[in-house]
Coordinates of N, CA and C in Angstrom, one line a residue:
X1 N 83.7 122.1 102.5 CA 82.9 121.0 101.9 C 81.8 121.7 101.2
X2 N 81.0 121.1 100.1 CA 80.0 121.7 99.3 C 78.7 121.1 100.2
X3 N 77.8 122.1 99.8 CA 76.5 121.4 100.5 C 76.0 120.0 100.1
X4 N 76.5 119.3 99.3 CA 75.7 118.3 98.9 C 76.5 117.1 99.7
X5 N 77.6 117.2 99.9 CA 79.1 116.4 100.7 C 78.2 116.5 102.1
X6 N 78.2 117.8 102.8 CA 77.8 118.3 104.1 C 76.4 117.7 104.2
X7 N 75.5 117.6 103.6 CA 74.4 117.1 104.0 C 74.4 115.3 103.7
X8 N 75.4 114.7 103.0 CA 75.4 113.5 103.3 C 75.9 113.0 104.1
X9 N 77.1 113.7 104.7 CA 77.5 113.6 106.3 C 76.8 113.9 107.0
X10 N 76.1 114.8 107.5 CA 75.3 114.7 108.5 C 74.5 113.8 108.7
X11 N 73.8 113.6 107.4 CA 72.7 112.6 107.0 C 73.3 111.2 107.9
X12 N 74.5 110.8 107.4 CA 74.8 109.7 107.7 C 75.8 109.5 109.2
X13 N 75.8 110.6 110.0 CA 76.0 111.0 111.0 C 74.7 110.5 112.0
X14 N 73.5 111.2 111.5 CA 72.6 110.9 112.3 C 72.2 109.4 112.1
X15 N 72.5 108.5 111.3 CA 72.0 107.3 111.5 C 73.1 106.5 111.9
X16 N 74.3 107.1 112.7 CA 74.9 106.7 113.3 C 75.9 105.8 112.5
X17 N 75.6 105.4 111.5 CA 77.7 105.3 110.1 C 78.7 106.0 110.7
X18 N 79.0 106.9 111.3 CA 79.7 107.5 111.0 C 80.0 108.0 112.6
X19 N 80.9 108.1 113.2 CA 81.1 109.1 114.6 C 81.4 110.4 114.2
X20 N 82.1 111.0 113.1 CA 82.6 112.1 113.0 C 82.8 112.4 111.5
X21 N 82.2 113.8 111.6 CA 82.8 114.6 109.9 C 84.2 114.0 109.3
X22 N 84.9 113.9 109.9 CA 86.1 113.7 109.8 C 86.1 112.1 109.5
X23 N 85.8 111.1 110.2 CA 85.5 109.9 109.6 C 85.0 109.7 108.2
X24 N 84.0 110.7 107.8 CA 83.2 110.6 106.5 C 84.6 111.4 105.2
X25 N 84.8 112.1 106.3 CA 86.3 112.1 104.5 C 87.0 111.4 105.0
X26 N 87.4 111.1 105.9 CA 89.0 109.6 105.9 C 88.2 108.9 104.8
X27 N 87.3 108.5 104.8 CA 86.5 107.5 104.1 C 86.3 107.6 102.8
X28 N 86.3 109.0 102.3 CA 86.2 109.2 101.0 C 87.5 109.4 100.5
X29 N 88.9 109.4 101.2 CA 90.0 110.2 101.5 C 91.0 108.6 100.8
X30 N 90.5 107.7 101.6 CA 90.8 106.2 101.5 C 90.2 105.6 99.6
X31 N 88.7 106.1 99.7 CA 88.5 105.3 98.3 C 89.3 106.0 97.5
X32 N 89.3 107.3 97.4 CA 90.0 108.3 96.3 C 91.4 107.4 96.2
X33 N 92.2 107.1 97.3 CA 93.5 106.3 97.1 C 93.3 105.2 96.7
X34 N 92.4 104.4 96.8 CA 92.2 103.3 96.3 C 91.5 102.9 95.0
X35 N 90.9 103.8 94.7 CA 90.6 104.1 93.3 C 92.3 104.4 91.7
X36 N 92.9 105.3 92.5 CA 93.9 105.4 92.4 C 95.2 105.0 91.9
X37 N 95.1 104.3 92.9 CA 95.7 102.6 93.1 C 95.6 101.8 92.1
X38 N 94.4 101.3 91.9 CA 93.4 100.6 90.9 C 94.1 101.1 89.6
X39 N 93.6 102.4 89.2 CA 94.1 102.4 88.0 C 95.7 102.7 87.5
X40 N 96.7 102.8 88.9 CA 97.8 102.6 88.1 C 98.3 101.3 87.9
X41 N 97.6 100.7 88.7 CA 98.0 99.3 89.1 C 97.5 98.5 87.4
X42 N 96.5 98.6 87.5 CA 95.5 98.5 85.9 C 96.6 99.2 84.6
X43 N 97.1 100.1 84.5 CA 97.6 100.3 83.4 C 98.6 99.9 83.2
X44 N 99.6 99.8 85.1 CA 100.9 99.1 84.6 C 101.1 98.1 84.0
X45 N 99.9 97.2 84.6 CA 99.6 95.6 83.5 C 99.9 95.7 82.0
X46 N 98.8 97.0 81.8 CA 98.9 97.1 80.9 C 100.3 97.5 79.4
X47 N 101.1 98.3 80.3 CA 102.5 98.4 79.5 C 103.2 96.9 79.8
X48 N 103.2 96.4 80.8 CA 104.0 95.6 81.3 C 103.7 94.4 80.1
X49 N 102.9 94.4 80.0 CA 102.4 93.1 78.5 C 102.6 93.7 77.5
X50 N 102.7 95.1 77.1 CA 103.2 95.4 75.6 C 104.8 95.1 76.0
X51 N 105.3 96.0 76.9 CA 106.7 95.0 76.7 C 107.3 93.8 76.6
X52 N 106.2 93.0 77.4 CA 106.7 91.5 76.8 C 106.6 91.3 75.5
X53 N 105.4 91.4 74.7 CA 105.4 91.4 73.6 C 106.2 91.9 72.5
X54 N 107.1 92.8 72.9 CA 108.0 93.6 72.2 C 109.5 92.8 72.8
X55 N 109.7 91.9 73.5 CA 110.7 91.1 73.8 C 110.4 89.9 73.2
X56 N 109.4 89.6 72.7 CA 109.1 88.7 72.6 C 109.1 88.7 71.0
X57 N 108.9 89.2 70.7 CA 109.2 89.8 69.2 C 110.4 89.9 68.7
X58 N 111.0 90.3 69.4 CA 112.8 91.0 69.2 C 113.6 89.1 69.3
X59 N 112.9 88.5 70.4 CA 113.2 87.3 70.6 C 113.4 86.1 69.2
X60 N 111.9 86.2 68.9 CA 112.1 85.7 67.6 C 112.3 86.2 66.2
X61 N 112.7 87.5 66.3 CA 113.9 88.0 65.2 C 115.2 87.5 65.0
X62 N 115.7 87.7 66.0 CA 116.9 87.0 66.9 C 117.0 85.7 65.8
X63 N 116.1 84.5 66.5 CA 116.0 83.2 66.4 C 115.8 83.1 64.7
X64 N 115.4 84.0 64.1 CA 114.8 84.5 62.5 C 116.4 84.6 62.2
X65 N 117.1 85.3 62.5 CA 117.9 85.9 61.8 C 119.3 84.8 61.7
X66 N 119.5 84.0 63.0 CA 120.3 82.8 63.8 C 120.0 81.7 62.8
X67 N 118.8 81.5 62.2 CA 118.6 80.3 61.3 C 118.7 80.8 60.0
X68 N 118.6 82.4 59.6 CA 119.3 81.8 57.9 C 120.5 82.4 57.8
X69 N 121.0 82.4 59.0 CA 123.0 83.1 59.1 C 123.3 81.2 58.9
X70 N 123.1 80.6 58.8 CA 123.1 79.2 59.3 C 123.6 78.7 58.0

């Protein structure tokens, strides 16, 4: 751990947050995953709507092309 990590754990050790070193990175150990998380979860949205829109496009090409075969 770097000194700046190690003295926030202790810090927050002695005001009693925390029972153990080890508690204080589960904890950081958890946001990192959940941060993580967050942003795959966030960009899948984000493809997942360009593909509709690109079905959705294709869709009314389709429908474009169906009415002057007509």
């Amino acid at each position: 751990m770097s000194g700046g990590t190690n003295d926030r754990a202790r810090a927050m050790l002695e005001k009693g947050l925390l029972d153990t070193v080890e508690d204080f990175l589960m904890k950081r150990l958890i946001a990192l995953f959940l941060v993580t998380a967050s942003i795959a979860a966030l960009s899948a949205c984000n493809t997942m709507a360009g593909a509709g829109e690109d079905v959705s496009a294709g869709g009314h090409a389709l429908t474009n092309s169906a009415e002057k075969a007509k």
